[in-house]
Short mmCIF file of C-alpha atoms in Angstrom, two decimals:
data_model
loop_
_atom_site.label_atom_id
_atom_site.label_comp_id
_atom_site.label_asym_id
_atom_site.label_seq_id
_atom_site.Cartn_x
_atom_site.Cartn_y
_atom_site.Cartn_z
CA UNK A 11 -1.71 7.11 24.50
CA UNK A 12 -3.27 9.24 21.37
CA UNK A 13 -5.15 8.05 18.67
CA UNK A 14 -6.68 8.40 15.63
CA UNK A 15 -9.03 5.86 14.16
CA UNK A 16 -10.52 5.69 10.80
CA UNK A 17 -11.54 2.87 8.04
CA UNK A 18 -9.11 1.68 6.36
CA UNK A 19 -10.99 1.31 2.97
CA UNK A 20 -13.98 2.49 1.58
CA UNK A 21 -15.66 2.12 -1.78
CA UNK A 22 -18.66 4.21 -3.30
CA UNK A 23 -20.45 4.74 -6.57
CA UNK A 24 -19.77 7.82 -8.78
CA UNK A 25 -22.00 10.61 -8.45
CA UNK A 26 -23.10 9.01 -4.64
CA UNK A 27 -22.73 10.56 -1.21
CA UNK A 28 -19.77 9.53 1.43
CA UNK A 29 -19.19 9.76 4.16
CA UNK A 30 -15.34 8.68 6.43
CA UNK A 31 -15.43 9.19 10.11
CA UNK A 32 -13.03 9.74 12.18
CA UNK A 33 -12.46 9.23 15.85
CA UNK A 34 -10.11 10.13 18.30
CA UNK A 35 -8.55 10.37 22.13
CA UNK A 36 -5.65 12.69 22.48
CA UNK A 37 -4.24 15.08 24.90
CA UNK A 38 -5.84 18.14 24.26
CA UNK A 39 -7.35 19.49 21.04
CA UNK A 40 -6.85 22.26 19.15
CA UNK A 41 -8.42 21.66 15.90
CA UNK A 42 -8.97 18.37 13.30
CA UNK A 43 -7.70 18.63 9.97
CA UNK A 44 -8.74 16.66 7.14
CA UNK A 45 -6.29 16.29 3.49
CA UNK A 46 -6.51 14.39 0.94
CA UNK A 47 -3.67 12.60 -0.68
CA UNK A 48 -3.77 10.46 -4.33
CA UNK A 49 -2.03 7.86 -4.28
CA UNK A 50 2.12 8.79 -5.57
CA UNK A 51 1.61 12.44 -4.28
CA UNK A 52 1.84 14.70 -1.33
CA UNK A 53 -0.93 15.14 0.77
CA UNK A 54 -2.99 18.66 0.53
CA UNK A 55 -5.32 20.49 2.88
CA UNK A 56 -9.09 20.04 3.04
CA UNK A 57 -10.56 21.16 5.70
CA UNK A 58 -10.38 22.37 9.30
CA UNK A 59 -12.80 22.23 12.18
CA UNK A 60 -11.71 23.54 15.83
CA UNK A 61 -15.31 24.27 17.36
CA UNK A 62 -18.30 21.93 16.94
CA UNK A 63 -20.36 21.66 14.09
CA UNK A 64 -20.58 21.63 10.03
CA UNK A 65 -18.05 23.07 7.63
CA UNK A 66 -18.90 23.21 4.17
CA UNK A 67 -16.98 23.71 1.23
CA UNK A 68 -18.34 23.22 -2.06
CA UNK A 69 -19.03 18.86 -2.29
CA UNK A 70 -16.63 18.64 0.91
CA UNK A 71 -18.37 19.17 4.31
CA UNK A 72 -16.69 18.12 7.54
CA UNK A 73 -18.29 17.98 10.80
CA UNK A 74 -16.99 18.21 14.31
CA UNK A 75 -18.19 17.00 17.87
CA UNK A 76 -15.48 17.60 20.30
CA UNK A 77 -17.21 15.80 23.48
CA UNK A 78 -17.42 12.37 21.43
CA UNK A 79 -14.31 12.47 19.89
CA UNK A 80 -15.46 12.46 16.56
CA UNK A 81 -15.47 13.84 12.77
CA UNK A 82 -16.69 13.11 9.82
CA UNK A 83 -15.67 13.81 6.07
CA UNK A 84 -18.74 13.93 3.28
CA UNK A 85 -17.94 14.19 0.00
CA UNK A 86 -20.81 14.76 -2.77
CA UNK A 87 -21.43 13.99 -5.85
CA UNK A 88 -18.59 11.63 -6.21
CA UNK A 89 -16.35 12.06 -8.89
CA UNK A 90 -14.00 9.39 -10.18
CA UNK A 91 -10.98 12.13 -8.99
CA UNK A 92 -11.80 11.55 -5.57
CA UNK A 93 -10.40 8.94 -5.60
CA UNK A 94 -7.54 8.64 -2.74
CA UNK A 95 -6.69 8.52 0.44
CA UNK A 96 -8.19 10.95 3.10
CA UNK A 97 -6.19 11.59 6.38
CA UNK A 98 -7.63 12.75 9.76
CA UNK A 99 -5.12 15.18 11.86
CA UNK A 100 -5.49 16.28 15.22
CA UNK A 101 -3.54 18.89 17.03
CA UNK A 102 -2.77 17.85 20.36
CA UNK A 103 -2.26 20.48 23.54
CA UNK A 104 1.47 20.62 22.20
CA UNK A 105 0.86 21.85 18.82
CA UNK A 106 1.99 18.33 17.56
CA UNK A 107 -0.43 17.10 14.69
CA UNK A 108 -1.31 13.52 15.31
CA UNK A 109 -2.48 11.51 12.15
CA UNK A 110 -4.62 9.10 11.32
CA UNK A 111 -3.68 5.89 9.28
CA UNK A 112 -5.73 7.47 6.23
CA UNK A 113 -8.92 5.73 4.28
CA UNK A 114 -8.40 4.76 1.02
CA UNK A 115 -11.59 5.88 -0.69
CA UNK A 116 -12.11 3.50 -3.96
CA UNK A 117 -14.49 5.36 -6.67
CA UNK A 118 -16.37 2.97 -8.77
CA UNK A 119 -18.21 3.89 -11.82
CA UNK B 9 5.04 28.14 -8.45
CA UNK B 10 5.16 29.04 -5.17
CA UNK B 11 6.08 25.61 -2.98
CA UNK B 12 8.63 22.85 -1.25
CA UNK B 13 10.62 21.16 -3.24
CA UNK B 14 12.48 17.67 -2.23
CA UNK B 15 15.66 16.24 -3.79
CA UNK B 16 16.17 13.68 -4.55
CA UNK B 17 12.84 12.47 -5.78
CA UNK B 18 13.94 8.63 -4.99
CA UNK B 19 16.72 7.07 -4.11
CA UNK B 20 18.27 3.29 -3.92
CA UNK B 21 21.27 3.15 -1.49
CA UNK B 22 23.21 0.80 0.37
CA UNK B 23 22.94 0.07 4.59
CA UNK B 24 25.44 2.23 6.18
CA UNK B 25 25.90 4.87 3.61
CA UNK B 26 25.43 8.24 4.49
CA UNK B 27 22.13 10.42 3.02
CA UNK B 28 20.72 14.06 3.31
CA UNK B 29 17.26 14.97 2.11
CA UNK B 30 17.43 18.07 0.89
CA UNK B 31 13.92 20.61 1.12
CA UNK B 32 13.67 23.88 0.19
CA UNK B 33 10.63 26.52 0.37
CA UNK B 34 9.81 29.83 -0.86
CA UNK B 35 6.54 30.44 1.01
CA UNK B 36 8.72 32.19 4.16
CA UNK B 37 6.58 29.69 6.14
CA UNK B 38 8.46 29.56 10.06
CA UNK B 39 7.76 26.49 10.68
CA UNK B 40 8.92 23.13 8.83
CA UNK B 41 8.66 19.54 9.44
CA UNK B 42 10.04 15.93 8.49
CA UNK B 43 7.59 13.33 8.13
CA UNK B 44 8.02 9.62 7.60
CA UNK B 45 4.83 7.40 6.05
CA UNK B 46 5.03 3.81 5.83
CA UNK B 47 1.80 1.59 4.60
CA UNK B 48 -0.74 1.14 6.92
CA UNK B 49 0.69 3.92 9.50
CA UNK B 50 0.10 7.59 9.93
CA UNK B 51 2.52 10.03 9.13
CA UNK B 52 5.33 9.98 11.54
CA UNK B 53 6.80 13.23 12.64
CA UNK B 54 10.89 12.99 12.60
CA UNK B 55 11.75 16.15 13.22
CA UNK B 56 10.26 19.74 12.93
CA UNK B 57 12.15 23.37 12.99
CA UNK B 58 9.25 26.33 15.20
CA UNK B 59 11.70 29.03 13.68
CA UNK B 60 15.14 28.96 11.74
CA UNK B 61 18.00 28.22 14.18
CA UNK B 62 15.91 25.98 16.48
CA UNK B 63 15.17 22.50 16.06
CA UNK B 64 13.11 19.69 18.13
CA UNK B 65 12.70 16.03 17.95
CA UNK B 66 9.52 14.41 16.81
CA UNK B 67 7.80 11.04 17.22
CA UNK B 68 10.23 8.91 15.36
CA UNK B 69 14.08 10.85 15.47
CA UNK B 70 16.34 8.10 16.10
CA UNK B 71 18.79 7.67 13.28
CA UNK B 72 17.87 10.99 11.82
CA UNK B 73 19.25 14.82 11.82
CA UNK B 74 18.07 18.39 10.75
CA UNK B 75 19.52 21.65 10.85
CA UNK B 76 17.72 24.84 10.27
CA UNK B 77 20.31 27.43 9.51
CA UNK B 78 17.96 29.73 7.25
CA UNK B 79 14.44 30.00 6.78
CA UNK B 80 14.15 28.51 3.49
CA UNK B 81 16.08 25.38 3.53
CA UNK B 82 15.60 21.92 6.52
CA UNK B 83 17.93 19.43 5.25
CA UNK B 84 16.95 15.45 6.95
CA UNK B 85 20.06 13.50 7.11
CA UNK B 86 20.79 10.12 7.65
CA UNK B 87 24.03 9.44 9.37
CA UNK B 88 24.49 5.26 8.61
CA UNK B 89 20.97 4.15 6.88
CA UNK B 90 19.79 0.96 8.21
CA UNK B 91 16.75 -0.99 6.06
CA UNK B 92 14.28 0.13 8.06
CA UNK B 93 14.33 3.41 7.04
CA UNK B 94 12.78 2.80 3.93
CA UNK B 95 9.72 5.03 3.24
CA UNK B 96 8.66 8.07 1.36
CA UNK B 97 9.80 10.97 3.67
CA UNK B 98 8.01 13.95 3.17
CA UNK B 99 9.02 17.78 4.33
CA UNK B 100 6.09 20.30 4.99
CA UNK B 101 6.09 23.57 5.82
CA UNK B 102 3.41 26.01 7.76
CA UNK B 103 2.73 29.79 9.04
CA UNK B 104 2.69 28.77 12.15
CA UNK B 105 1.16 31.08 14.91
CA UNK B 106 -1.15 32.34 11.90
CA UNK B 107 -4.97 31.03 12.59
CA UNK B 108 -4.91 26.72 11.86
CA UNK B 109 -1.78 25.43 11.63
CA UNK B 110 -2.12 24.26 7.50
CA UNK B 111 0.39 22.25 6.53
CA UNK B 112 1.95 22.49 2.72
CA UNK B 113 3.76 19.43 1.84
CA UNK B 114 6.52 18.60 -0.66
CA UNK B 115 6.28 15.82 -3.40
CA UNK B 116 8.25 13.54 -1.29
CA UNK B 117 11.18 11.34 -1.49
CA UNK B 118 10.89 7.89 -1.64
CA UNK B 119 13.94 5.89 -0.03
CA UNK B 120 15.29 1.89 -0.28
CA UNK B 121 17.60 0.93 2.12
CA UNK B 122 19.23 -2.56 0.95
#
């Protein structure tokens, strides 16, 4: 079957570095997305990564290895609004997005 | 603003009773999707429109219906609601066949079956 495994929870410190991995099996891949979704309100777009590597974009990176199966999220210089959940998406060889359970990141002062 | 919008924002209603979703976008996005998310699960796709006219089932359809008879507007309707259809649905909408495949979301609608 497909799957998407991340943490459930996380906590870090204001102003620190994080980072929320991501791993996966599904059939076929065609890019990971990332959002990010406060808690009450829709989820919104972060990132995308469809080859290998680093994406970076502003205090959000997200990196890519397609032969493990894997992706991170790093946010920078945490800010108490980054607080939320962040969702891993992959699309499968059907187009279908298949999503993650989400990681509620907890900001603490 | 540019967007989706859901109606009704929440809703209490009894087992049995009938209940459309209503979602509406202005982006001219071809593609649009139902999505279900319950604690501690991903989203759930329920069903998702490629192009108005055409419709196909998604993870989780059973108990649910859509019809895509314009571009703007993919109505989710619940024929006889049962409890366990209690979540926040959300619709989302994409360009699809456009470079990724970014999904825009509504503000979703958050549903009690009792």
């Amino acid at each position: 079957g497909q799957n998407i495994d991340q943490p459930t929870e996380m906590t870090a410190t204001e102003g620190a570095i994080v980072q929320i991995n991501c791993t996966y099996q599904t059939s076929g891949f065609n890019g990971l997305f990332w959002y990010q979704q406060h808690a009450g309100e829709a989820p919104t777009f972060l990132s995308y990564n469809v080859l290998d590597g680093l994406e970076e974009k502003g205090r959000f990176s997200s990196f890519l290895s397609r032969s493990k199966g894997y992706s991170y999220l790093l946010l920078k210089e945490l800010q108490m609004k980054d607080s939320a959940s962040y969702l891993c998406a992959v699309e499968d060889s059907n187009y279908q997005l298949i999503w993650g359970a989400g990681t509620k990141l907890i900001i603490k002062p | 603003i540019a967007g989706i919008t859901q109606a009704p924002t929440s809703q209490i209603l009894a087992a049995g009773r009938r209940m459309t979703l209503r979602c509406t976008q202005d982006m001219r996005h071809n593609a649009m999707y139902w999505y279900r998310q319950d604690l501690g699960l991903g989203l759930r796709l329920i069903h998702y429109s490629n192009t108005a006219g055409t419709t196909g089932k998604g993870e989780v359809p059973d108990g649910y219906s859509v019809s895509r008879a314009n571009t703007d507007d993919f109505p989710l309707t619940l024929a006889s609601a049962v409890p366990s259809q209690t979540s926040v649905y959300f619709c989302a909408s994409s360009s699809r066949g456009t470079g990724a495949n970014v999904l825009t979301f509504g503000a979703g609608s958050r549903l009690t079956v009792l």
